[in-house]
Structures are given as C-alpha cells and as structure tokens.
Coordinates of C-alpha atoms and ligand atoms in Angstrom, one line a residue:
X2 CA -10.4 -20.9 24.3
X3 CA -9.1 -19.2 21.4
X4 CA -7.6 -15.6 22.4
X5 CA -8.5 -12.6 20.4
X6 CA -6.7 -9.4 21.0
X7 CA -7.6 -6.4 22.1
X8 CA -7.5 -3.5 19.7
X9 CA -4.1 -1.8 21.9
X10 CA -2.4 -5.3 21.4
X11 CA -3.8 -5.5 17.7
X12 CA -1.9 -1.9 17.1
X13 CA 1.3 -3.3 18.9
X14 CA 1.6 -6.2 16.8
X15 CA 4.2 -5.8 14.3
X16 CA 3.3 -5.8 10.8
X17 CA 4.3 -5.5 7.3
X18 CA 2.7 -3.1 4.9
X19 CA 2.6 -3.4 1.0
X20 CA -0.5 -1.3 0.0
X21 CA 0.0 2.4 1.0
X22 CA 0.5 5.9 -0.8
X23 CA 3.0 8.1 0.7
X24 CA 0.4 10.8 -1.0
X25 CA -2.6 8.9 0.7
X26 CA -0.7 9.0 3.7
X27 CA 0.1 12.7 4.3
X28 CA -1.2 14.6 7.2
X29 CA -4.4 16.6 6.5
X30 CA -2.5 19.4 8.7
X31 CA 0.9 19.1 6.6
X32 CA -0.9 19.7 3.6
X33 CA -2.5 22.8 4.9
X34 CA 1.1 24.0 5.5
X35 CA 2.1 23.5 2.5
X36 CA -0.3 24.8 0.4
X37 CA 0.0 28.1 2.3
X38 CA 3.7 28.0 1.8
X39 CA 3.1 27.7 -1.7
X40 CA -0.2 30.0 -2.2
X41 CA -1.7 27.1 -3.3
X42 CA -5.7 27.8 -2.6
X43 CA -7.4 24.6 -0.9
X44 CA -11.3 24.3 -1.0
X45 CA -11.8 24.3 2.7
X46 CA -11.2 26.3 5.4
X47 CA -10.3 23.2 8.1
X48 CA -7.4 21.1 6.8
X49 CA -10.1 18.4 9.0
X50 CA -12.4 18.7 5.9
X51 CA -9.8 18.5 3.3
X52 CA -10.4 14.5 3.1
X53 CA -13.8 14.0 2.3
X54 CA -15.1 11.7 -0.1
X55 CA -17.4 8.6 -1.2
X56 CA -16.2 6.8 -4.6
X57 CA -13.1 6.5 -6.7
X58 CA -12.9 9.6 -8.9
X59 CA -14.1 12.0 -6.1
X60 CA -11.3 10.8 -3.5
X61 CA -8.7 11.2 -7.5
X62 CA -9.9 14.7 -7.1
X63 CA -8.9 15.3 -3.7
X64 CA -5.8 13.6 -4.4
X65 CA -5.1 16.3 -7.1
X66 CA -5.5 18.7 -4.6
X67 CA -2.9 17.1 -2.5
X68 CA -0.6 16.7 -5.2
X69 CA -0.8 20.8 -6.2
X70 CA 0.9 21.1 -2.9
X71 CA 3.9 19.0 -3.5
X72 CA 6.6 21.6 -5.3
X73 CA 10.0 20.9 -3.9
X74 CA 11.8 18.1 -3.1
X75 CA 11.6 18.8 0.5
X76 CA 8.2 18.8 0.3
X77 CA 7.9 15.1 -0.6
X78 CA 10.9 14.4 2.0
X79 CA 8.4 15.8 4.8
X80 CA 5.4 13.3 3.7
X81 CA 7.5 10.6 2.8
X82 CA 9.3 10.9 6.5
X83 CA 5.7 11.8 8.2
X84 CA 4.2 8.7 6.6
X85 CA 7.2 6.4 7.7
X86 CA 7.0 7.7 11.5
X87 CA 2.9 6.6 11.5
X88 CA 3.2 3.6 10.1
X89 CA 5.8 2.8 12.9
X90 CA 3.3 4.7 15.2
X91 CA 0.5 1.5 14.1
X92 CA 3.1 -1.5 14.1
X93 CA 4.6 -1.6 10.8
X94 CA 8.2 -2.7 10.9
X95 CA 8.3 -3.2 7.4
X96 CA 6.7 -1.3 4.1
X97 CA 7.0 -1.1 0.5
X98 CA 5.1 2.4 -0.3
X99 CA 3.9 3.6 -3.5
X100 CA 4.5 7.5 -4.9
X101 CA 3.2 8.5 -8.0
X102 CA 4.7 11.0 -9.8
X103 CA 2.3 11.4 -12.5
X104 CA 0.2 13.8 -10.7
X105 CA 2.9 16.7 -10.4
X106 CA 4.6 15.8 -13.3
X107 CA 1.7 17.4 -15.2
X108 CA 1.9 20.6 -12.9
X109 CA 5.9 20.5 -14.1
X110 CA 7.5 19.0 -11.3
X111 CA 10.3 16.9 -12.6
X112 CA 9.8 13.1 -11.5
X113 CA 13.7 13.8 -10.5
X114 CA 12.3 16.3 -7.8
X115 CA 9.9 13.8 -6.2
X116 CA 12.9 11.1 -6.3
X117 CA 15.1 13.5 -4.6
X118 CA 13.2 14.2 -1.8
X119 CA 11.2 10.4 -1.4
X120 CA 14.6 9.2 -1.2
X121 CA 15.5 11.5 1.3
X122 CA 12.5 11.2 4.1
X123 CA 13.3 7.1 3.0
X124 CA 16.8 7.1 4.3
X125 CA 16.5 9.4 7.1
X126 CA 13.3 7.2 8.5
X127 CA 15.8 4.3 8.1
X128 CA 18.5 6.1 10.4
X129 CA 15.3 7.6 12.9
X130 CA 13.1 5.2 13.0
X131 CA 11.6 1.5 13.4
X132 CA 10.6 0.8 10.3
X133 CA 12.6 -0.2 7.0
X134 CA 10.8 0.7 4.2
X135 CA 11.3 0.9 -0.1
X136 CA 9.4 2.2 -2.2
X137 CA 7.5 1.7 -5.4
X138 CA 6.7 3.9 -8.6
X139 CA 3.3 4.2 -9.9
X140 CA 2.3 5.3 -13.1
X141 CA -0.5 6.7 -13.7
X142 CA -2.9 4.6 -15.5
X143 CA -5.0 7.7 -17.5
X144 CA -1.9 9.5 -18.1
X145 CA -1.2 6.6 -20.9
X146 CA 1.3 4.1 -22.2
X147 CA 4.3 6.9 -23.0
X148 CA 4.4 8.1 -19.2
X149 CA 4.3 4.4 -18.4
X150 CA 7.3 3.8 -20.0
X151 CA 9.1 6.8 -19.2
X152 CA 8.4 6.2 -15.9
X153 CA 9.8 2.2 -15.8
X154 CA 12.9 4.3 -17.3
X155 CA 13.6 6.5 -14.4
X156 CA 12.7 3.7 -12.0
X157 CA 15.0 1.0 -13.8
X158 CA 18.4 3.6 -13.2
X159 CA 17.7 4.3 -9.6
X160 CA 19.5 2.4 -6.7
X161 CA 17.4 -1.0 -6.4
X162 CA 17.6 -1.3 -2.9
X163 CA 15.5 1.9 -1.9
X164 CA 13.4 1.9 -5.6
X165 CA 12.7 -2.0 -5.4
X166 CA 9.6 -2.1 -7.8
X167 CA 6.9 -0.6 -10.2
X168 CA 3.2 -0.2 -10.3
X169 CA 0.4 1.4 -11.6
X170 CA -2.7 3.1 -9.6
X171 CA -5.5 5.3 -10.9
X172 CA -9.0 4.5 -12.3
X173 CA -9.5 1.3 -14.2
X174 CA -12.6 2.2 -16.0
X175 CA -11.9 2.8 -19.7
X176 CA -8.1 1.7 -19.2
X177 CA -6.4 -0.7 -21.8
X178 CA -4.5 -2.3 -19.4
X179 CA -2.5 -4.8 -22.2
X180 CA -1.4 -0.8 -23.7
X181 CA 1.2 -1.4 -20.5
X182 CA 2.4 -4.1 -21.5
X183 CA 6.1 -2.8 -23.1
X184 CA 6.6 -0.5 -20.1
X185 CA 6.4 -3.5 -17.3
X186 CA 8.5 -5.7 -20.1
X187 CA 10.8 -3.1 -20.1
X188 CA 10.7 -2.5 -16.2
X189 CA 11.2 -6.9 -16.1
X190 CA 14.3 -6.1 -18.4
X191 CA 15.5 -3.2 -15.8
X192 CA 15.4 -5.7 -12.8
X193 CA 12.2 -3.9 -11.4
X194 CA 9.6 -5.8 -9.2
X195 CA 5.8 -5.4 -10.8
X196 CA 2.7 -5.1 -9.5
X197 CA -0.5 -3.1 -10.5
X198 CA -4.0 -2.2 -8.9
X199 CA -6.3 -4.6 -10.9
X200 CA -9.9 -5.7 -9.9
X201 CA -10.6 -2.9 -7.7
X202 CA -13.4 -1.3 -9.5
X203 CA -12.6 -3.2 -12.5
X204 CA -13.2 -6.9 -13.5
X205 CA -10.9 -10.1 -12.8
X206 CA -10.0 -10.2 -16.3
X207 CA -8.0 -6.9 -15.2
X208 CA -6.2 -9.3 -13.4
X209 CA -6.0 -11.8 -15.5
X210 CA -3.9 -9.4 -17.9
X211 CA -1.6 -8.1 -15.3
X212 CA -0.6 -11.9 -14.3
X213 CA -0.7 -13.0 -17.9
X214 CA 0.4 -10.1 -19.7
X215 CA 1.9 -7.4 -18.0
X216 CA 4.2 -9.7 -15.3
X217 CA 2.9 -8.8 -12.7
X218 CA 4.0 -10.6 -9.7
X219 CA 1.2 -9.0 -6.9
X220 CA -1.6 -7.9 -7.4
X221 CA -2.9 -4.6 -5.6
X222 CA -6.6 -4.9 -4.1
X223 CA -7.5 -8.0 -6.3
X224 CA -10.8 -7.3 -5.0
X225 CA -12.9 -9.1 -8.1
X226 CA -10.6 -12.2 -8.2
X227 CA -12.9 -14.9 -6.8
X228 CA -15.2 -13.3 -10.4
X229 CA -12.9 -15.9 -12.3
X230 CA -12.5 -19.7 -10.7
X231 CA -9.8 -20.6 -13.3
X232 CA -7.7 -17.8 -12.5
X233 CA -8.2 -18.0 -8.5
X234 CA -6.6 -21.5 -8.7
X235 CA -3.8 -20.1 -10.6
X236 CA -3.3 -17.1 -8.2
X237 CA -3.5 -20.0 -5.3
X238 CA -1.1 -22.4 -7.0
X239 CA 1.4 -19.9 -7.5
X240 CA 0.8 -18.2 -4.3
X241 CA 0.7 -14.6 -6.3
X242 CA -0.2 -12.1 -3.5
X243 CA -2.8 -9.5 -3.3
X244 CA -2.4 -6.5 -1.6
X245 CA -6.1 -6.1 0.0
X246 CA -7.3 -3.0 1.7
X247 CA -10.7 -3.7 3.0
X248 CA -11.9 -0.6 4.2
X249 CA -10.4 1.7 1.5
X250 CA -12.8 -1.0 -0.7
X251 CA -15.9 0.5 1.5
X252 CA -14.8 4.3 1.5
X253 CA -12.7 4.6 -1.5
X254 CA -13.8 2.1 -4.1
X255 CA -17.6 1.7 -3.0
X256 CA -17.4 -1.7 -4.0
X257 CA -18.7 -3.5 -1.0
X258 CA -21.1 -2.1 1.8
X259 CA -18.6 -3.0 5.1
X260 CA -15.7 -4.9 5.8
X261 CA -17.8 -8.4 7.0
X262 CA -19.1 -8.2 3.4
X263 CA -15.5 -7.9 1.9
X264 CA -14.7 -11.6 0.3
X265 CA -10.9 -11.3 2.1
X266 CA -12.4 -14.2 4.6
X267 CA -13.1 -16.2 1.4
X268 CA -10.0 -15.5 -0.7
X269 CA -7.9 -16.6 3.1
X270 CA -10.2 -20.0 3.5
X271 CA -9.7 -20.8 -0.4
X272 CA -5.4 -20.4 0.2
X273 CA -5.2 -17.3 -1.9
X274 CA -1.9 -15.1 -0.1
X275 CA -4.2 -12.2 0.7
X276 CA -2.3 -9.1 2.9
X277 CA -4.1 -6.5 4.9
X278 CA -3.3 -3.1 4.2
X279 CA -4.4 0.6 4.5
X280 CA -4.3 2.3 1.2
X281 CA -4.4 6.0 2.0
X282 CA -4.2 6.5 6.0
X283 CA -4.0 10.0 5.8
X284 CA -6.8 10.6 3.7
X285 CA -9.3 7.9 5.2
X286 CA -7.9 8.7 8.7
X287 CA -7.6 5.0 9.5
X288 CA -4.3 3.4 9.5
X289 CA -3.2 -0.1 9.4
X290 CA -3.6 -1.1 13.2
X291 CA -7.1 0.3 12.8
X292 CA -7.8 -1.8 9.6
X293 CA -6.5 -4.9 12.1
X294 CA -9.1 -4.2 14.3
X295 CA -11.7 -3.8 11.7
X296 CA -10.7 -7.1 9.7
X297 CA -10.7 -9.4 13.1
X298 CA -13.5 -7.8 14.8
X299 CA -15.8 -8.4 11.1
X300 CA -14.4 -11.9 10.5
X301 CA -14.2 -12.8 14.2
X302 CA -10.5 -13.7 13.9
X303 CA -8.5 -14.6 17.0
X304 CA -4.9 -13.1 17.6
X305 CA -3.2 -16.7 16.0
X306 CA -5.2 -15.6 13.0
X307 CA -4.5 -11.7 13.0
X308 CA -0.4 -13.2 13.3
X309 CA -0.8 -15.3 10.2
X310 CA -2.1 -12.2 8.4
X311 CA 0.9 -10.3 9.5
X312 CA 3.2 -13.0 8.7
X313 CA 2.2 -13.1 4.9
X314 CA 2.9 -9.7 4.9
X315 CA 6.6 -10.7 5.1
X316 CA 6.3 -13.7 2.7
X317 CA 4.2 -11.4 0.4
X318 CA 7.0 -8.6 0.5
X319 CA 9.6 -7.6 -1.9
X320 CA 12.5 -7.8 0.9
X321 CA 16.0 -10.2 0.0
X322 CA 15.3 -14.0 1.6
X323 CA 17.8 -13.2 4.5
X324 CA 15.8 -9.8 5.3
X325 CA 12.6 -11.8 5.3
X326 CA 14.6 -14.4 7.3
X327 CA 15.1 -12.0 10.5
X328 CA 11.6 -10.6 10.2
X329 CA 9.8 -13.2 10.9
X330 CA 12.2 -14.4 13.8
X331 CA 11.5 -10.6 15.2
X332 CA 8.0 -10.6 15.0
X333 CA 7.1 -14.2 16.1
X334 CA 9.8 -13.5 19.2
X335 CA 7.7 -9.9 19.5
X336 CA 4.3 -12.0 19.4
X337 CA 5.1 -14.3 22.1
X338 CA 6.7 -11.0 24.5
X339 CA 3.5 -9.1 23.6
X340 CA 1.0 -12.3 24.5
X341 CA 3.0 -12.5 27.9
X342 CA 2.3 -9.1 28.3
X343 CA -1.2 -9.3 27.6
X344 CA -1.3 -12.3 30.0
X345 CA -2.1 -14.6 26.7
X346 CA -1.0 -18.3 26.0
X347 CA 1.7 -18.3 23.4
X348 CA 0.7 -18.8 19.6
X349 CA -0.6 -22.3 19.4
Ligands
ADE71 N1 -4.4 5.9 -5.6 C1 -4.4 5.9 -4.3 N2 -5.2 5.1 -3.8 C2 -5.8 4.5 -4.9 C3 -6.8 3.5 -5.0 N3 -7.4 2.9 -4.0 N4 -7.1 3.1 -6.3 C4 -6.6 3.7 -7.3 N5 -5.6 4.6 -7.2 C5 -5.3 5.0 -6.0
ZN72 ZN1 -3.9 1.9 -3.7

C-alpha cells in the first residue's frame, strides 16, 4: 500500500518555499502593535479581524493597511524575522521571500529603509534559526514602468547573495505587462534573478510575455497556463517553474472554487515544474504545512508524492548548485528518519 502521511508528519517534512510575502506573512497581533506604536488607526478593534477578505483588490486593500504600519527599518526587521521563525515553525528549510516596497514608498518610506531592516531580520534568522532564506524585490505592478526600474536599480547594487532576484506582484487587470520590459532587461544586465506573478487573475498570454518578453525565468501562480497548449509544452520543455499557491487561488484570487478544482494535479501529470507554496500566511492564516495537507488530502497524494513536491521546491529555487546539492541530501536523509519515525516504509 501506498503510505500517505498524516497531517503532523506533512508539517515535519522539510520544504522549500518560493511564493510568500514577508508583508503577507506578518502577524495579525504584530501589526496591531505597530500601528499603535505609530498612531496608525486600523479599521477593527480585534487585530483577529484585521485579515478578512474574498477577491484580489479587497485583500490589496488590507495589504495597504498593513503597509501604513511599516515606518522604520526595525519595523520590517521584526516581520521579516517573525516570518522566517514560522516558516521554520511549518517545515521550511529553505525560502526565497518577496517584499515590496512600492506600498510605503508612496507613504515616504525610503526603499533604503525597508532594505535596512529586511536585511536585518534576514541575517539574524540565518544566525537563530533553521531556515536559510533570500529574498526577492517586487515592484509594484500599478505603480508603473519608472518605479519598475528604479526599483531593478536598487535591487541590482545590493549584496546578491541575500537580494538574489526581482519580481513583480499586484493586480494584473489593466496592466501592460511588455511596459516592464526595460526594467527586467536592466535587472538581466544587473545579475538579478526574474520572475513575475502572471496568470493569476490574468490570462496565459500574461505569461506568455513574462517568458518571452520580460526574461522571466519562474513564473509566480501560473494559474491560467494550461489556457495556452503551445506555451505549456514550452514551459514543460524548459522546465520553467511556477510558483503555485492553491489556496491563496481560492481565498485571494477567487479563481477557482477549492483546492480539488485547482489544475496543479494537471499541470504535475502534464510534467510542468509546479511548487506548492503559501502566498500570504499571515493574512490567510494558513501556512505552507497546512497548504501540504490541503494539496494531498484534495488530490489524494501519498507521502512519495508530497516528497517530490518538496523536492522541486529545491530544483525550482534560486540557491547555487552546491547549496541545492546538500538540500536535497538533508531532506531525503530527514524523509527516511521521519518515515521511521512514523513507522512508514522508506520512499519507494
Ligand atoms: N501580493 C501579495 N499577494 C499577492 C497575490 N496573490 N497577487 C498579487 N499580489 C500579491
Ligand atoms: Zn503572491
């Protein structure tokens, strides 16, 4: 028989997490703190009902709020350090996590600011904790092609090894997304990794231009590539990656009704390299181990299968070939210690 896990061996398993906002990730109770440290006025009285939301722009709203909070470098040190110890609280040993400093900036907080203290709650989670982690600029989409640019700037002069990438989040309704294109050339020029959200409540052909266009070597959500069979074989053949978060798809994007409806299953059977990820765990209140237990209890996948999803996390990631090297030695020796644990056969 084919084991599957149970969910308290599916939140053990290591994993590697490429699709999650270190804004998305805060703590409904940090946020609270801060925004009474700061004066700032929230909408609700419980910090409980601060993440509330059914579709895109509403959850960009609360987001906003979030983002009025964060004024001070140590402000983003705390989230970024809060997010790092819960993702090592659900498994992860390895993330690349997004900030996006587009959403102070315009409340005139210097992007230097947010740098200052991202990079701080990064390296002191490196020294504390069980996870390794860089991290990822985002533009923000709306905010236009000039921020885009400026933003590939500041990325492109910071150390590469903690600022490993670029990408781009926001709505994609009414978005150009070829008016990117000079900011990701630039941020190719710069050394800077690329990736973009595309086809989450846009079309494939949002895809189509990050791959062609734009550079983009992953694809965040990915959600309407099966749309377009000509550009699912390419994405197979040259095993681009998308970054899918099926349940932020349900409760974020409204795009799909649950997580059995979610075409992840397909996209896996067809040989696209799809990831599982959480999005915003802070905000949806349902990190990675819990999306783990969501995807294998709605596609019926067994533990061997829930391993191969964690393991093209690490083929899938940003890390140097020697880092990638030693992961996946740690986690298949940390999936055969945890299967003996859980009185399992060892992975077939
Ligand atoms: N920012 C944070 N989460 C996002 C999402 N799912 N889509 C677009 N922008 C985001
Ligand atoms: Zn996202």
């Amino acid at each position: 028989m084919v084991p599957h896990a149970s969910d308290q061996h599916l939140r053990r398993l290591p994993k590697v997490e490429l699709h999650c906002h270190v804004e998305g990730a805060s703590r409904a109770t940090t946020i609270k703190a801060l925004a009474d440290r700061h004066g700032v006025a929230l909408p609700v009285s419980d910090p409980a009902d601060l993440y509330d939301f059914s579709s895109l722009n509403q959850f960009l709203g609360i987001y906003d709020i979030i983002c009025a909070c964060l004024r001070t470098a140590d402000d983003f040190r705390r989230i970024t350090y809060e997010a790092l110890e819960d993702g090592a609280n659900a498994g992860v040993r390895y993330r690349e996590m997004f900030f996006s400093p587009g959403f102070v900036i315009r409340l005139g907080v210097p992007v230097a600011t947010v740098w200052e203290g991202v990079r701080a709650g990064l390296l002191e989670a490196r020294h504390d904790l069980d996870i390794h982690a860089r991290m990822i600029l985002d533009f923000d989409k709306p905010t236009g092609p000039a921020h885009a640019m400026e933003m590939a700037a500041f990325a492109g002069a910071q150390d590469r090894d903690l600022l490993v990438g670029i990408g781009a989040d926001s709505v994609e309704r009414d978005i150009d997304h070829r008016s990117f294109a000079a900011a990701f050339a630039e941020a190719g020029r710069l050394g800077l990794r690329r990736t973009i959200h595309a086809g989450e409540d846009g079309p494939a052909d949002n895809i189509a231009v990050a791959v062609h266009e734009l550079g983009c070597e992953r694809i965040d959500h990915g959600f309407r590539l099966l749309d377009d069979p000509d550009l699912t074989a390419e994405v197979i053949d040259r095993q681009i990656p998308l970054t899918v978060c099926p349940t932020s798809n349900v409760v974020i994007g409204n795009v799909v009704a649950d997580v059995a409806s979610h075409p992840l299953a397909r996209q896996r059977e067809l040989g696209v390299l799809a990831t599982v990820n959480s999005d915003d765990p802070g905000m949806m209140r349902f990190d990675i181990a819990d999306e783990y237990v969501a995807v294998a209890q709605a596609f019926d996948y067994s533990l061997d299968d829930m391993e191969t999803i964690s393991l093209a996390g690490i083929e899938a990631s940003w890390a140097p070939d020697d880092e990638k090297s030693a992961l996946r030695h740690r986690f298949v020796a940390e999936f055969d210690a945890l299967r003996q644990e859980y009185g399992l056969p060892t992975r077939g």
